[in-house]
Structures are given as C-alpha cells and as structure tokens.
Amino acid sequence: MRFRELVEQHYRNHPPLDFYARKLGVTTARLNACCGVATGRPSLALINDRLLT
C-alpha cells in the first residue's frame, strides 16, 4: 500500500526503482518480491501501469 502511494505521488518525475525502495527502507529485490506476492507482478510493472493510465 505504501508503495502504491509513493508511485502515485512521484510517477510524473519518473524516479528509478531504487528511489521507491529507499523511501520504503528495502532493497529493490525485496520490493519486487513483496509486489510479486501482493499483486503477482513486479514493482516496475506496477509503476509502468501507472504511467500508462
């Protein structure tokens, strides 16, 4: 949920994935793993989805 909030706040600036991971206090690998468990999709796919909508 915190990741989605960050994406919503910052997606227009196109920050890299490690920006989101640092804000959440995790590694990019951990962020991907958590997104995969929660949504079945990697974190970058979720960011790209937001960019397209």
Coordinates of C-alpha atoms in Angstrom, one line a residue:
M1 CA 0.0 0.0 0.0
R2 CA 2.8 2.4 0.8
F3 CA 4.5 1.6 -2.5
R4 CA 1.3 2.4 -4.4
E5 CA 1.0 5.7 -2.5
L6 CA 4.6 6.6 -3.4
V7 CA 4.1 5.7 -7.0
E8 CA 1.0 8.0 -7.1
Q9 CA 2.9 10.9 -5.6
H10 CA 6.1 10.6 -7.7
Y11 CA 5.3 8.8 -11.0
R12 CA 5.3 12.1 -13.0
N13 CA 9.0 12.6 -12.2
H14 CA 10.0 9.1 -13.4
P15 CA 12.2 8.2 -10.5
P16 CA 14.2 4.9 -10.7
L17 CA 13.0 1.8 -8.9
D18 CA 15.7 2.3 -6.2
F19 CA 14.1 5.6 -5.3
Y20 CA 11.0 3.8 -4.2
A21 CA 12.9 1.1 -2.5
R22 CA 15.0 3.6 -0.5
K23 CA 11.9 5.5 0.5
L24 CA 10.4 2.3 1.9
G25 CA 13.7 1.2 3.5
V26 CA 14.1 -2.0 1.5
T27 CA 16.2 -3.3 -1.4
T28 CA 14.9 -3.3 -4.9
A29 CA 14.9 -7.1 -4.8
R30 CA 12.8 -7.1 -1.6
L31 CA 10.4 -4.6 -3.1
N32 CA 10.0 -6.8 -6.2
A33 CA 9.4 -9.8 -4.0
C34 CA 6.8 -8.1 -2.0
C35 CA 5.0 -6.7 -5.0
G36 CA 5.1 -10.2 -6.6
V37 CA 3.5 -11.7 -3.5
A38 CA 0.9 -9.0 -3.1
T39 CA -0.1 -8.5 -6.8
G40 CA 1.6 -11.2 -8.8
R41 CA 3.5 -8.5 -10.7
P42 CA 6.9 -7.0 -10.3
S43 CA 7.2 -3.4 -8.9
L44 CA 8.4 -1.9 -12.2
A45 CA 5.3 -3.3 -14.0
L46 CA 3.1 -1.5 -11.4
I47 CA 5.0 1.7 -12.0
N48 CA 4.6 1.4 -15.7
D49 CA 0.9 0.6 -15.4
R50 CA 0.5 3.9 -13.6
L51 CA 2.5 5.8 -16.2
L52 CA 0.1 4.5 -18.9
T53 CA -3.1 5.5 -17.0

